[in-house]
Short mmCIF file of C-alpha atoms in Angstrom, two decimals:
data_model
loop_
_atom_site.label_atom_id
_atom_site.label_comp_id
_atom_site.label_asym_id
_atom_site.label_seq_id
_atom_site.Cartn_x
_atom_site.Cartn_y
_atom_site.Cartn_z
CA GLY A 184 14.84 -24.59 -7.37
CA GLY A 185 11.82 -25.00 -5.11
CA GLY A 186 11.41 -24.29 -1.44
CA GLY A 187 9.52 -21.46 0.13
CA GLY A 188 12.56 -19.91 1.75
CA GLY A 189 11.79 -19.17 5.42
CA GLY A 190 8.83 -16.85 5.37
CA GLY A 191 8.04 -14.01 7.69
CA GLY A 192 5.11 -15.91 9.16
CA GLY A 193 5.83 -16.34 12.86
CA LEU A 194 7.99 -13.29 13.47
CA LYS A 195 7.37 -11.44 16.70
CA ARG A 196 7.80 -7.73 16.40
CA PRO A 197 9.88 -6.44 19.29
CA SER A 198 8.38 -3.66 21.32
CA ALA A 199 10.13 -0.33 21.08
CA GLY A 200 8.51 0.66 24.34
CA GLY A 201 7.73 4.20 25.34
CA ASP A 202 5.50 6.67 23.57
CA GLY A 203 3.74 4.53 20.97
CA GLY A 204 6.73 4.36 18.64
CA ASP A 205 5.87 0.68 18.21
CA GLY A 206 2.74 1.58 16.24
CA ALA A 207 4.80 3.18 13.51
CA ALA A 208 7.15 0.19 13.37
CA SER A 209 4.24 -2.27 13.21
CA LYS A 210 2.66 -0.32 10.34
CA PHE A 211 6.02 -0.12 8.64
CA MET A 212 6.55 -3.87 8.95
CA ALA A 213 2.98 -4.68 7.85
CA GLU A 214 3.56 -2.66 4.67
CA PHE A 215 6.90 -4.40 4.23
CA PHE A 216 5.37 -7.89 4.47
CA ALA A 217 2.65 -6.87 1.99
CA GLU A 218 5.46 -5.87 -0.41
CA VAL A 219 7.20 -9.22 0.25
CA ASP A 220 3.99 -11.02 -0.75
CA THR A 221 3.70 -8.90 -3.91
CA ILE A 222 7.28 -9.78 -4.88
CA LYS A 223 6.82 -13.50 -4.17
CA THR A 224 3.65 -13.54 -6.28
CA GLY A 225 5.42 -11.69 -9.10
CA ILE A 226 8.37 -14.09 -9.04
CA LYS A 227 5.92 -17.01 -9.24
CA GLU A 228 4.19 -15.38 -12.25
CA ILE A 229 7.54 -14.92 -14.03
CA LYS A 230 8.51 -18.55 -13.35
CA THR A 231 5.16 -19.70 -14.76
CA ALA A 232 5.68 -17.53 -17.85
CA SER A 233 9.14 -19.05 -18.36
CA LYS A 234 7.61 -22.53 -18.36
CA LYS A 235 4.90 -21.40 -20.79
CA ILE A 236 7.52 -19.90 -23.13
CA GLN A 237 9.40 -23.19 -23.01
CA GLY A 238 6.20 -25.05 -23.94
CA ILE A 239 5.40 -22.60 -26.77
CA ASN A 240 8.97 -23.01 -28.01
CA GLN A 241 8.67 -26.80 -28.11
CA ALA A 242 5.35 -26.52 -29.95
CA MET A 243 6.83 -23.98 -32.40
CA VAL A 244 9.72 -26.31 -33.25
CA LEU A 245 7.21 -29.08 -34.00
CA ALA A 246 4.62 -26.89 -35.78
CA THR A 247 4.12 -27.86 -39.41
CA THR A 248 1.71 -25.16 -40.57
CA SER A 249 1.96 -21.40 -40.68
CA GLU A 250 -1.42 -21.26 -38.92
CA ALA A 251 -0.02 -23.23 -35.98
CA GLU A 252 3.05 -20.98 -35.91
CA ALA A 253 0.89 -17.85 -36.03
CA LYS A 254 -1.30 -19.15 -33.19
CA LEU A 255 1.76 -19.85 -31.04
CA SER A 256 3.22 -16.44 -31.83
CA ALA A 257 -0.11 -14.81 -30.93
CA GLU A 258 0.02 -16.67 -27.61
CA LEU A 259 3.62 -15.67 -26.93
CA ASN A 260 3.40 -11.91 -27.55
CA PRO A 261 0.85 -11.01 -24.83
CA LEU A 262 2.56 -13.43 -22.41
CA VAL A 263 5.90 -11.66 -22.85
CA SER A 264 4.23 -8.26 -22.61
CA ARG A 265 2.45 -9.16 -19.35
CA THR A 266 5.57 -10.73 -17.88
CA ASN A 267 7.67 -7.69 -18.75
CA GLN A 268 5.13 -5.52 -16.91
CA THR A 269 5.29 -7.85 -13.89
CA SER A 270 9.08 -7.70 -13.95
CA LYS A 271 9.03 -3.91 -14.08
CA ARG A 272 6.55 -3.76 -11.18
CA ILE A 273 8.63 -6.14 -9.04
CA LYS A 274 11.79 -4.16 -9.74
CA GLN A 275 9.98 -1.00 -8.57
CA VAL A 276 8.66 -2.67 -5.40
CA LEU A 277 12.17 -3.93 -4.56
CA SER A 278 13.53 -0.41 -5.07
CA ASP A 279 10.78 1.16 -2.91
CA MET A 280 11.42 -1.47 -0.25
CA ALA A 281 15.13 -0.61 -0.14
CA ASP A 282 14.31 3.11 0.07
CA SER A 283 11.92 2.49 2.98
CA THR A 284 14.54 0.52 4.86
CA THR A 285 17.11 3.25 4.28
CA THR A 286 14.62 5.80 5.59
CA LEU A 287 13.84 3.65 8.64
CA LYS A 288 17.56 3.28 9.36
CA ALA A 289 18.21 7.01 8.97
CA ASN A 290 15.32 8.05 11.21
CA ALA A 291 15.77 5.41 13.93
CA LYS A 292 17.32 6.47 17.19
CA LYS A 293 20.40 4.49 18.22
CA GLY A 294 19.41 0.89 19.00
CA GLU A 295 15.84 1.41 17.78
CA PHE A 296 14.24 -0.97 15.22
CA VAL A 297 17.44 -3.06 15.06
CA ASN A 298 15.49 -6.30 14.56
CA GLU A 299 13.09 -4.80 12.02
CA ILE A 300 15.99 -3.40 10.00
CA ARG A 301 17.84 -6.74 10.08
CA ILE A 302 14.70 -8.64 9.00
CA ARG A 303 14.06 -6.18 6.19
CA GLU A 304 17.64 -6.25 4.91
CA ASN A 305 17.83 -10.06 4.97
CA LEU A 306 14.49 -10.51 3.18
CA GLN A 307 15.31 -7.80 0.62
CA SER A 308 18.61 -9.50 -0.15
CA THR A 309 16.99 -12.92 -0.54
CA LEU A 310 14.12 -11.61 -2.68
CA SER A 311 16.48 -9.59 -4.89
CA ARG A 312 18.63 -12.68 -5.47
CA LYS A 313 15.56 -14.83 -6.30
CA PHE A 314 14.23 -12.13 -8.62
CA VAL A 315 17.54 -11.89 -10.51
CA GLU A 316 17.74 -15.70 -10.87
CA THR A 317 14.13 -15.83 -12.11
CA ILE A 318 14.70 -13.03 -14.63
CA LYS A 319 17.84 -14.73 -15.97
CA GLU A 320 15.85 -17.94 -16.52
CA TYR A 321 13.02 -15.99 -18.18
CA GLN A 322 15.47 -14.24 -20.52
CA LYS A 323 17.13 -17.57 -21.33
CA ARG A 324 13.74 -19.05 -22.33
CA GLN A 325 13.09 -16.06 -24.60
CA GLN A 326 16.55 -16.40 -26.18
CA ASP A 327 16.05 -20.16 -26.68
CA TYR A 328 12.79 -19.38 -28.49
CA LYS A 329 14.46 -16.80 -30.77
CA ASP A 330 17.36 -19.15 -31.50
CA ASP A 331 15.07 -22.09 -32.31
CA VAL A 332 12.86 -19.98 -34.59
CA LYS A 333 15.97 -18.77 -36.42
CA LYS A 334 17.23 -22.35 -36.81
CA LYS A 335 13.84 -23.40 -38.17
CA VAL A 336 13.71 -20.51 -40.66
CA THR A 337 17.29 -21.24 -41.70
CA ARG A 338 16.43 -24.92 -42.35
CA GLN A 339 13.33 -23.92 -44.34
CA VAL A 340 15.20 -21.34 -46.41
CA ARG A 341 18.07 -23.73 -47.13
CA ILE A 342 15.53 -26.25 -48.46
CA VAL A 343 14.61 -23.65 -51.07
CA LYS A 344 18.01 -22.07 -51.59
CA GLN A 345 20.83 -24.29 -50.40
CA ASP A 346 23.45 -21.60 -50.84
CA ALA A 347 21.51 -18.91 -48.94
CA THR A 348 23.88 -16.84 -46.82
CA ASP A 349 23.23 -16.01 -43.18
CA GLU A 350 22.81 -12.37 -44.25
CA GLU A 351 20.06 -13.31 -46.71
CA ILE A 352 18.32 -15.33 -44.04
CA ASP A 353 18.73 -12.53 -41.47
CA GLU A 354 17.23 -9.98 -43.87
CA GLY A 355 13.94 -11.63 -43.05
CA LYS A 356 12.49 -11.70 -46.56
CA TRP A 357 11.93 -15.41 -45.97
CA ASN A 358 9.93 -14.91 -42.80
CA GLN A 359 6.85 -13.93 -44.78
CA HIS A 360 6.81 -17.30 -46.53
CA THR A 361 5.02 -20.19 -44.88
CA HIS A 362 6.63 -23.53 -44.39
CA PHE A 363 4.56 -25.00 -47.24
CA GLU A 364 5.38 -22.18 -49.64
CA LEU A 365 9.07 -22.79 -48.99
CA LEU A 366 8.61 -26.51 -49.68
CA TYR A 367 6.67 -25.66 -52.85
CA PHE A 368 9.47 -23.35 -54.03
CA ALA A 369 11.96 -26.10 -53.28
CA SER A 370 10.01 -28.57 -55.40
CA LEU A 371 10.10 -26.13 -58.34
CA GLN A 372 13.88 -25.97 -58.19
CA ARG A 373 14.32 -29.72 -58.58
#
């Protein structure tokens, strides 16, 4: 799903009037929009990582050598690690943002900062929803990768030992064997 989702670009900050209270609101909103940018950037990074995982998965399914598989695995691990860090950071920024809005609401005099609070709540809600959707997609890509690797290992093991049980395959003793070793073992059993 594309689309930039109405940004905060041309918003006019309403004046609170009076004794400079507007300065605090402006600073508060400037920090808020910086957090919005951080979250949007993080979501974009996670979406990019999801696409990369999908590409690595497709390459892994087609890989015919253990070297190619090892290279893809070596590419995947730091990608997942970085993306998990990004996800954690975004989750924290969203949480801090909600806390700031709650604080603003609690400290505002009646009728004060109504527009700022509404803007903040609407953007927080939209960003939280986008973040959750993006994380679900990211987790699906990771699960697809795991499932496809398991299917590939299962096929390779069953070439060698047709009656291998799922438990034997799950034990992982086959994972240390390369694709070619498994084919070699299969040729010995003929």
